mmCIF file of N, CA and C in Angstrom:
data_model
loop_
_atom_site.group_PDB
_atom_site.id
_atom_site.type_symbol
_atom_site.label_atom_id
_atom_site.label_comp_id
_atom_site.label_asym_id
_atom_site.label_seq_id
_atom_site.Cartn_x
_atom_site.Cartn_y
_atom_site.Cartn_z
ATOM 1 N N LYS A 1 -47.998 184.795 -64.053
ATOM 2 C CA LYS A 1 -47.910 185.523 -62.702
ATOM 3 C C LYS A 1 -48.788 187.146 -62.824
ATOM 4 N N SER A 2 -49.291 187.362 -61.442
ATOM 5 C CA SER A 2 -49.678 188.861 -61.810
ATOM 6 C C SER A 2 -48.859 189.866 -61.312
ATOM 7 N N PHE A 3 -48.981 191.366 -61.913
ATOM 8 C CA PHE A 3 -48.068 192.125 -61.310
ATOM 9 C C PHE A 3 -48.839 193.214 -60.084
ATOM 10 N N THR A 4 -49.956 192.547 -59.457
ATOM 11 C CA THR A 4 -50.725 193.195 -58.613
ATOM 12 C C THR A 4 -49.688 193.713 -57.519
ATOM 13 N N LYS A 5 -50.337 194.050 -56.360
ATOM 14 C CA LYS A 5 -49.427 194.446 -55.263
ATOM 15 C C LYS A 5 -49.532 193.261 -54.088
ATOM 16 N N ALA A 6 -50.765 192.813 -54.155
ATOM 17 C CA ALA A 6 -50.920 192.085 -53.363
ATOM 18 C C ALA A 6 -49.891 190.541 -53.901
ATOM 19 N N GLU A 7 -50.370 190.327 -55.107
ATOM 20 C CA GLU A 7 -49.176 189.555 -55.461
ATOM 21 C C GLU A 7 -47.887 189.322 -54.924
ATOM 22 N N TYR A 8 -47.191 190.902 -55.045
ATOM 23 C CA TYR A 8 -45.756 190.708 -54.677
ATOM 24 C C TYR A 8 -45.688 191.105 -53.206
ATOM 25 N N MET A 9 -46.715 191.228 -52.201
ATOM 26 C CA MET A 9 -46.331 191.191 -50.669
ATOM 27 C C MET A 9 -46.227 189.735 -50.405
ATOM 28 N N LYS A 10 -46.737 188.602 -51.152
ATOM 29 C CA LYS A 10 -46.925 187.557 -50.688
ATOM 30 C C LYS A 10 -45.052 186.908 -50.785
ATOM 31 N N VAL A 11 -44.912 187.473 -51.821
ATOM 32 C CA VAL A 11 -43.142 186.923 -52.403
ATOM 33 C C VAL A 11 -42.205 188.454 -51.825
ATOM 34 N N ALA A 12 -41.848 189.172 -50.921
ATOM 35 C CA ALA A 12 -41.664 190.087 -50.605
ATOM 36 C C ALA A 12 -40.979 189.610 -49.218
ATOM 37 N N ARG A 13 -39.735 190.057 -49.501
ATOM 38 C CA ARG A 13 -39.356 189.286 -48.487
ATOM 39 C C ARG A 13 -38.266 190.836 -47.672
ATOM 40 N N TYR A 14 -38.652 190.974 -46.312
ATOM 41 C CA TYR A 14 -37.538 192.171 -45.837
ATOM 42 C C TYR A 14 -36.569 191.566 -44.626
ATOM 43 N N THR A 15 -35.594 192.386 -45.147
ATOM 44 C CA THR A 15 -34.244 191.997 -44.626
ATOM 45 C C THR A 15 -34.345 192.645 -43.229
ATOM 46 N N ARG A 16 -33.628 191.979 -42.406
ATOM 47 C CA ARG A 16 -33.159 192.640 -41.034
ATOM 48 C C ARG A 16 -32.183 194.072 -41.124
ATOM 49 N N ARG A 17 -32.094 194.787 -40.488
ATOM 50 C CA ARG A 17 -31.529 195.878 -40.338
ATOM 51 C C ARG A 17 -30.185 195.516 -39.725
ATOM 52 N N ALA A 18 -28.513 195.981 -39.838
ATOM 53 C CA ALA A 18 -28.011 195.476 -39.426
ATOM 54 C C ALA A 18 -27.306 196.229 -37.959
ATOM 55 N N THR A 19 -26.911 195.094 -37.167
ATOM 56 C CA THR A 19 -26.597 195.676 -35.911
ATOM 57 C C THR A 19 -25.390 197.127 -36.082
ATOM 58 N N LEU A 20 -26.306 198.216 -35.621
ATOM 59 C CA LEU A 20 -25.317 199.174 -35.295
ATOM 60 C C LEU A 20 -24.302 199.295 -33.899
ATOM 61 N N GLY A 21 -25.057 198.321 -33.333
ATOM 62 C CA GLY A 21 -24.021 198.654 -31.538
ATOM 63 C C GLY A 21 -25.528 198.866 -30.881
ATOM 64 N N PRO A 22 -24.594 198.907 -29.632
ATOM 65 C CA PRO A 22 -25.486 199.106 -28.262
ATOM 66 C C PRO A 22 -25.884 200.580 -28.215
ATOM 67 N N ASP A 23 -27.150 200.673 -27.528
ATOM 68 C CA ASP A 23 -27.551 201.984 -27.356
ATOM 69 C C ASP A 23 -26.804 202.717 -26.597
ATOM 70 N N ALA A 24 -27.009 203.908 -26.387
ATOM 71 C CA ALA A 24 -26.346 204.966 -25.929
ATOM 72 C C ALA A 24 -26.147 204.892 -23.945
ATOM 73 N N ALA A 25 -27.200 204.267 -23.883
ATOM 74 C CA ALA A 25 -26.729 203.993 -21.690
ATOM 75 C C ALA A 25 -25.627 202.443 -21.787
ATOM 76 N N THR A 26 -25.809 201.832 -22.827
ATOM 77 C CA THR A 26 -25.229 200.707 -23.014
ATOM 78 C C THR A 26 -23.965 200.952 -23.560
ATOM 79 N N SER A 27 -23.536 201.448 -24.230
ATOM 80 C CA SER A 27 -22.335 201.845 -25.147
ATOM 81 C C SER A 27 -21.774 203.024 -24.012
ATOM 82 N N LYS A 28 -22.285 203.725 -23.267
ATOM 83 C CA LYS A 28 -21.216 204.308 -22.191
ATOM 84 C C LYS A 28 -20.823 203.685 -20.931
ATOM 85 N N LYS A 29 -21.691 202.377 -20.377
ATOM 86 C CA LYS A 29 -20.791 201.691 -19.755
ATOM 87 C C LYS A 29 -20.183 200.941 -20.380
ATOM 88 N N LEU A 30 -20.091 200.510 -21.385
ATOM 89 C CA LEU A 30 -18.992 199.762 -21.682
ATOM 90 C C LEU A 30 -17.812 200.053 -22.669
ATOM 91 N N ASP A 31 -17.876 201.318 -22.647
ATOM 92 C CA ASP A 31 -16.817 202.370 -23.380
ATOM 93 C C ASP A 31 -15.947 202.491 -22.895
ATOM 94 N N ILE A 32 -14.751 201.820 -23.282
ATOM 95 C CA ILE A 32 -13.634 202.132 -22.186
ATOM 96 C C ILE A 32 -13.129 203.713 -22.250
ATOM 97 N N PHE A 33 -13.016 204.439 -23.356
ATOM 98 C CA PHE A 33 -12.416 205.724 -23.374
ATOM 99 C C PHE A 33 -13.740 206.438 -22.015
ATOM 100 N N HIS A 34 -14.409 206.422 -22.189
ATOM 101 C CA HIS A 34 -15.496 206.921 -21.716
ATOM 102 C C HIS A 34 -15.699 206.833 -20.076
ATOM 103 N N GLN A 35 -15.159 205.729 -19.796
ATOM 104 C CA GLN A 35 -14.914 205.118 -18.278
ATOM 105 C C GLN A 35 -13.964 205.762 -17.349
ATOM 106 N N LEU A 36 -12.524 205.973 -18.518
ATOM 107 C CA LEU A 36 -11.417 206.102 -17.899
ATOM 108 C C LEU A 36 -11.221 207.773 -17.901
ATOM 109 N N GLY A 37 -11.999 208.570 -18.909
ATOM 110 C CA GLY A 37 -11.801 209.495 -19.142
ATOM 111 C C GLY A 37 -10.885 210.294 -20.266
ATOM 112 N N TYR A 38 -10.747 209.077 -21.324
ATOM 113 C CA TYR A 38 -9.452 209.490 -21.992
ATOM 114 C C TYR A 38 -10.362 210.108 -23.632
ATOM 115 N N ASP A 39 -9.632 210.739 -24.257
ATOM 116 C CA ASP A 39 -10.049 211.270 -25.681
ATOM 117 C C ASP A 39 -9.517 209.970 -26.573
ATOM 118 N N PRO A 40 -9.766 209.240 -27.670
ATOM 119 C CA PRO A 40 -9.337 208.779 -28.397
ATOM 120 C C PRO A 40 -8.440 209.356 -29.361
ATOM 121 N N LEU A 41 -8.397 210.485 -29.434
ATOM 122 C CA LEU A 41 -7.404 211.400 -30.403
ATOM 123 C C LEU A 41 -5.927 211.401 -29.734
ATOM 124 N N THR A 42 -6.250 211.861 -28.667
ATOM 125 C CA THR A 42 -4.685 212.045 -27.671
ATOM 126 C C THR A 42 -3.757 210.880 -27.340
ATOM 127 N N GLU A 43 -4.706 209.489 -27.388
ATOM 128 C CA GLU A 43 -4.061 208.132 -27.374
ATOM 129 C C GLU A 43 -3.558 207.687 -28.858
ATOM 130 N N GLY A 44 -3.630 208.621 -29.889
ATOM 131 C CA GLY A 44 -3.084 208.059 -31.203
ATOM 132 C C GLY A 44 -2.003 207.814 -31.635
ATOM 133 N N ARG A 45 -1.002 207.556 -30.365
ATOM 134 C CA ARG A 45 0.243 207.339 -30.513
ATOM 135 C C ARG A 45 0.461 206.112 -29.967
ATOM 136 N N ASN A 46 -0.342 205.588 -28.859
ATOM 137 C CA ASN A 46 -0.776 204.541 -28.181
ATOM 138 C C ASN A 46 -0.980 203.520 -29.308
ATOM 139 N N THR A 47 0.005 202.290 -30.048
ATOM 140 C CA THR A 47 -0.359 201.491 -30.788
ATOM 141 C C THR A 47 -0.512 200.211 -30.171
ATOM 142 N N SER A 48 -0.373 200.011 -29.114
ATOM 143 C CA SER A 48 -0.580 198.992 -28.534
ATOM 144 C C SER A 48 -2.199 198.823 -27.914
ATOM 145 N N LEU A 49 -3.055 200.184 -27.756
ATOM 146 C CA LEU A 49 -4.140 200.361 -27.781
ATOM 147 C C LEU A 49 -4.864 200.702 -29.129
ATOM 148 N N LEU A 50 -4.657 201.208 -29.735
ATOM 149 C CA LEU A 50 -5.288 201.036 -31.010
ATOM 150 C C LEU A 50 -5.428 200.055 -31.999
ATOM 151 N N SER A 51 -4.165 199.188 -31.469
ATOM 152 C CA SER A 51 -4.024 197.288 -32.321
ATOM 153 C C SER A 51 -5.352 197.067 -31.489
ATOM 154 N N ASN A 52 -5.575 197.263 -30.544
ATOM 155 C CA ASN A 52 -7.199 196.397 -30.089
ATOM 156 C C ASN A 52 -8.212 196.274 -30.468
ATOM 157 N N PHE A 53 -8.446 197.880 -31.787
ATOM 158 C CA PHE A 53 -9.349 198.077 -32.390
ATOM 159 C C PHE A 53 -9.356 197.827 -33.875
ATOM 160 N N VAL A 54 -8.365 197.392 -34.387
ATOM 161 C CA VAL A 54 -8.003 196.883 -35.929
ATOM 162 C C VAL A 54 -7.917 195.331 -36.033
ATOM 163 N N THR A 55 -8.963 195.085 -37.023
ATOM 164 C CA THR A 55 -9.163 193.323 -37.686
ATOM 165 C C THR A 55 -7.439 193.048 -37.942
ATOM 166 N N THR A 56 -7.096 191.908 -38.197
ATOM 167 C CA THR A 56 -6.226 191.174 -38.638
ATOM 168 C C THR A 56 -6.009 191.732 -40.298
ATOM 169 N N MET A 57 -6.634 191.941 -40.707
ATOM 170 C CA MET A 57 -6.404 192.844 -41.872
ATOM 171 C C MET A 57 -6.242 194.130 -42.522
ATOM 172 N N GLY A 58 -5.914 195.047 -41.153
ATOM 173 C CA GLY A 58 -5.747 196.180 -40.842
ATOM 174 C C GLY A 58 -7.094 197.004 -40.723
ATOM 175 N N LYS A 59 -8.184 196.485 -40.944
ATOM 176 C CA LYS A 59 -9.914 197.576 -41.266
ATOM 177 C C LYS A 59 -10.122 197.993 -39.581
ATOM 178 N N ILE A 60 -10.593 198.789 -39.564
ATOM 179 C CA ILE A 60 -11.271 199.683 -38.130
ATOM 180 C C ILE A 60 -12.333 198.525 -37.996
ATOM 181 N N GLU A 61 -12.397 198.061 -36.469
ATOM 182 C CA GLU A 61 -13.725 197.311 -36.503
ATOM 183 C C GLU A 61 -14.774 198.198 -36.046
ATOM 184 N N GLY A 62 -16.037 197.718 -36.448
ATOM 185 C CA GLY A 62 -17.031 198.166 -36.100
ATOM 186 C C GLY A 62 -17.895 198.512 -34.838
ATOM 187 N N ARG A 63 -18.490 199.309 -34.699
ATOM 188 C CA ARG A 63 -19.464 199.640 -33.148
ATOM 189 C C ARG A 63 -19.631 198.731 -32.847
ATOM 190 N N ASN A 64 -20.544 198.208 -33.515
ATOM 191 C CA ASN A 64 -20.909 196.919 -33.052
ATOM 192 C C ASN A 64 -20.342 195.833 -32.113
ATOM 193 N N ARG A 65 -18.722 195.604 -32.429
ATOM 194 C CA ARG A 65 -18.103 194.677 -32.054
ATOM 195 C C ARG A 65 -17.367 195.537 -31.008
ATOM 196 N N THR A 66 -16.944 197.258 -30.608
ATOM 197 C CA THR A 66 -16.328 197.493 -30.320
ATOM 198 C C THR A 66 -16.850 198.083 -28.989
ATOM 199 N N ASN A 67 -17.997 198.129 -29.119
ATOM 200 C CA ASN A 67 -19.417 198.886 -28.205
ATOM 201 C C ASN A 67 -18.890 199.769 -27.349
ATOM 202 N N LEU A 68 -18.382 201.120 -28.550
ATOM 203 C CA LEU A 68 -17.930 202.435 -28.094
ATOM 204 C C LEU A 68 -19.311 203.380 -27.857
ATOM 205 N N THR A 69 -19.188 204.516 -27.995
ATOM 206 C CA THR A 69 -20.138 205.578 -28.074
ATOM 207 C C THR A 69 -19.761 205.850 -29.552
ATOM 208 N N TRP A 70 -20.955 206.720 -30.425
ATOM 209 C CA TRP A 70 -20.740 206.955 -31.414
ATOM 210 C C TRP A 70 -19.450 208.189 -31.588
ATOM 211 N N LYS A 71 -20.088 208.897 -30.418
ATOM 212 C CA LYS A 71 -18.815 209.872 -30.347
ATOM 213 C C LYS A 71 -16.990 209.562 -30.532
ATOM 214 N N ASN A 72 -16.727 208.406 -29.573
ATOM 215 C CA ASN A 72 -15.429 207.649 -29.381
ATOM 216 C C ASN A 72 -15.361 206.813 -30.355
ATOM 217 N N GLN A 73 -16.252 206.657 -31.018
ATOM 218 C CA GLN A 73 -16.405 205.677 -32.361
ATOM 219 C C GLN A 73 -15.086 206.325 -33.847
ATOM 220 N N ARG A 74 -15.742 207.626 -33.783
ATOM 221 C CA ARG A 74 -15.642 208.301 -34.555
ATOM 222 C C ARG A 74 -13.710 209.227 -34.231
ATOM 223 N N LYS A 75 -13.674 209.237 -32.989
ATOM 224 C CA LYS A 75 -12.212 209.683 -32.437
ATOM 225 C C LYS A 75 -11.633 208.701 -32.895
ATOM 226 N N LEU A 76 -11.906 207.569 -32.703
ATOM 227 C CA LEU A 76 -10.947 206.253 -32.688
ATOM 228 C C LEU A 76 -10.568 206.095 -34.008
ATOM 229 N N GLY A 77 -11.518 206.179 -35.136
ATOM 230 C CA GLY A 77 -11.328 205.867 -36.508
ATOM 231 C C GLY A 77 -10.433 206.801 -36.809
ATOM 232 N N LYS A 78 -10.366 208.244 -36.154
ATOM 233 C CA LYS A 78 -9.471 209.209 -37.185
ATOM 234 C C LYS A 78 -8.562 208.864 -36.517
ATOM 235 N N ALA A 79 -7.755 208.658 -35.139
ATOM 236 C CA ALA A 79 -6.924 208.461 -34.661
ATOM 237 C C ALA A 79 -5.981 207.224 -34.947
ATOM 238 N N ILE A 80 -6.967 205.667 -35.824
ATOM 239 C CA ILE A 80 -6.293 205.251 -36.302
ATOM 240 C C ILE A 80 -5.657 205.484 -37.717
ATOM 241 N N ARG A 81 -6.927 206.302 -38.545
ATOM 242 C CA ARG A 81 -6.315 206.348 -39.848
ATOM 243 C C ARG A 81 -5.103 207.609 -39.694
ATOM 244 N N ARG A 82 -4.897 208.413 -38.699
ATOM 245 C CA ARG A 82 -3.948 209.240 -38.776
ATOM 246 C C ARG A 82 -2.156 208.505 -37.762
ATOM 247 N N ALA A 83 -2.594 207.608 -36.991
ATOM 248 C CA ALA A 83 -1.478 206.426 -36.888
ATOM 249 C C ALA A 83 -1.108 205.661 -38.323
ATOM 250 N N LYS A 84 -2.012 205.173 -39.276
ATOM 251 C CA LYS A 84 -1.966 204.692 -40.371
ATOM 252 C C LYS A 84 -0.562 205.704 -41.303
ATOM 253 N N VAL A 85 -1.091 206.760 -41.028
ATOM 254 C CA VAL A 85 -0.639 207.712 -42.164
ATOM 255 C C VAL A 85 0.961 208.065 -41.480
ATOM 256 N N MET A 86 0.933 207.951 -40.398
ATOM 257 C CA MET A 86 2.356 208.680 -39.642
ATOM 258 C C MET A 86 3.310 207.274 -39.829
ATOM 259 N N GLY A 87 2.704 206.113 -40.156
ATOM 260 C CA GLY A 87 3.545 205.003 -40.159
ATOM 261 C C GLY A 87 3.840 204.274 -38.803
ATOM 262 N N LEU A 88 3.150 204.544 -38.210
ATOM 263 C CA LEU A 88 2.928 203.946 -36.202
ATOM 264 C C LEU A 88 1.996 202.312 -36.891
ATOM 265 N N ILE A 89 1.268 202.455 -37.632
ATOM 266 C CA ILE A 89 0.293 201.285 -37.602
ATOM 267 C C ILE A 89 0.269 200.589 -38.982
ATOM 268 N N PRO A 90 0.500 199.482 -39.727
ATOM 269 C CA PRO A 90 0.763 199.025 -40.630
ATOM 270 C C PRO A 90 -0.833 199.737 -41.775
ATOM 271 N N MET A 91 -0.368 199.545 -42.756
ATOM 272 C CA MET A 91 -1.880 199.910 -43.381
ATOM 273 C C MET A 91 -2.676 198.962 -43.694
ATOM 274 N N HIS A 92 -2.509 197.404 -44.273
ATOM 275 C CA HIS A 92 -3.311 196.526 -44.794
ATOM 276 C C HIS A 92 -3.174 195.309 -43.398
ATOM 277 N N SER A 93 -2.585 195.180 -42.678
ATOM 278 C CA SER A 93 -2.556 194.023 -41.515
ATOM 279 C C SER A 93 -2.112 194.361 -40.160
ATOM 280 N N ARG A 94 -2.081 193.657 -39.448
ATOM 281 C CA ARG A 94 -1.571 193.729 -37.975
ATOM 282 C C ARG A 94 -0.337 193.088 -37.675
ATOM 283 N N ARG A 95 0.103 192.520 -38.530
ATOM 284 C CA ARG A 95 1.066 191.461 -38.518
ATOM 285 C C ARG A 95 2.025 192.061 -37.946
ATOM 286 N N ALA A 96 2.887 193.591 -38.095
ATOM 287 C CA ALA A 96 3.746 194.002 -37.642
ATOM 288 C C ALA A 96 3.412 194.420 -36.018
ATOM 289 N N LEU A 97 2.302 194.464 -35.405
ATOM 290 C CA LEU A 97 1.502 194.813 -34.434
ATOM 291 C C LEU A 97 1.922 193.561 -33.467
ATOM 292 N N LEU A 98 1.495 192.532 -33.764
ATOM 293 C CA LEU A 98 1.629 190.711 -33.516
ATOM 294 C C LEU A 98 2.729 190.134 -33.008
ATOM 295 N N GLU A 99 3.811 190.613 -33.341
ATOM 296 C CA GLU A 99 4.980 189.951 -33.552
ATOM 297 C C GLU A 99 5.374 190.284 -32.241
ATOM 298 N N ASP A 100 6.223 189.405 -31.276
ATOM 299 C CA ASP A 100 6.860 189.364 -30.260
ATOM 300 C C ASP A 100 8.264 190.106 -30.543
ATOM 301 N N PRO A 101 8.395 191.449 -29.940
ATOM 302 C CA PRO A 101 9.888 191.817 -30.339
ATOM 303 C C PRO A 101 11.000 191.356 -29.345
ATOM 304 N N VAL A 102 10.384 190.505 -28.248
ATOM 305 C CA VAL A 102 11.429 190.075 -27.337
ATOM 306 C C VAL A 102 11.818 188.501 -27.976
ATOM 307 N N GLY A 103 11.141 187.797 -28.452
ATOM 308 C CA GLY A 103 11.183 186.863 -28.554
ATOM 309 C C GLY A 103 12.226 186.827 -30.085
ATOM 310 N N VAL A 104 12.736 187.731 -30.827
ATOM 311 C CA VAL A 104 13.236 187.459 -32.259
ATOM 312 C C VAL A 104 14.534 188.084 -31.675
#
């Protein structure tokens, strides 16, 4: 085989960029915090709201899943991290938030 650029370009594969979420105009329409005029940092103690943006393994959902604006996604991440440090949300899972306290 030859190592020329022409030969390399035949074999080279281009990968698609990962989806980073909707554009600014769409995310402003879909962003719940933007619609209601809430600041995610002030909702840092509202665990039922924050748990909607956390996966079952305790990771923060990406912007492509939450459809938030860039600014609110960063604020939401900060609020979730603060809630985890304060002990309001479990560090590694959502189990305690998903249990039904009425049925216990």
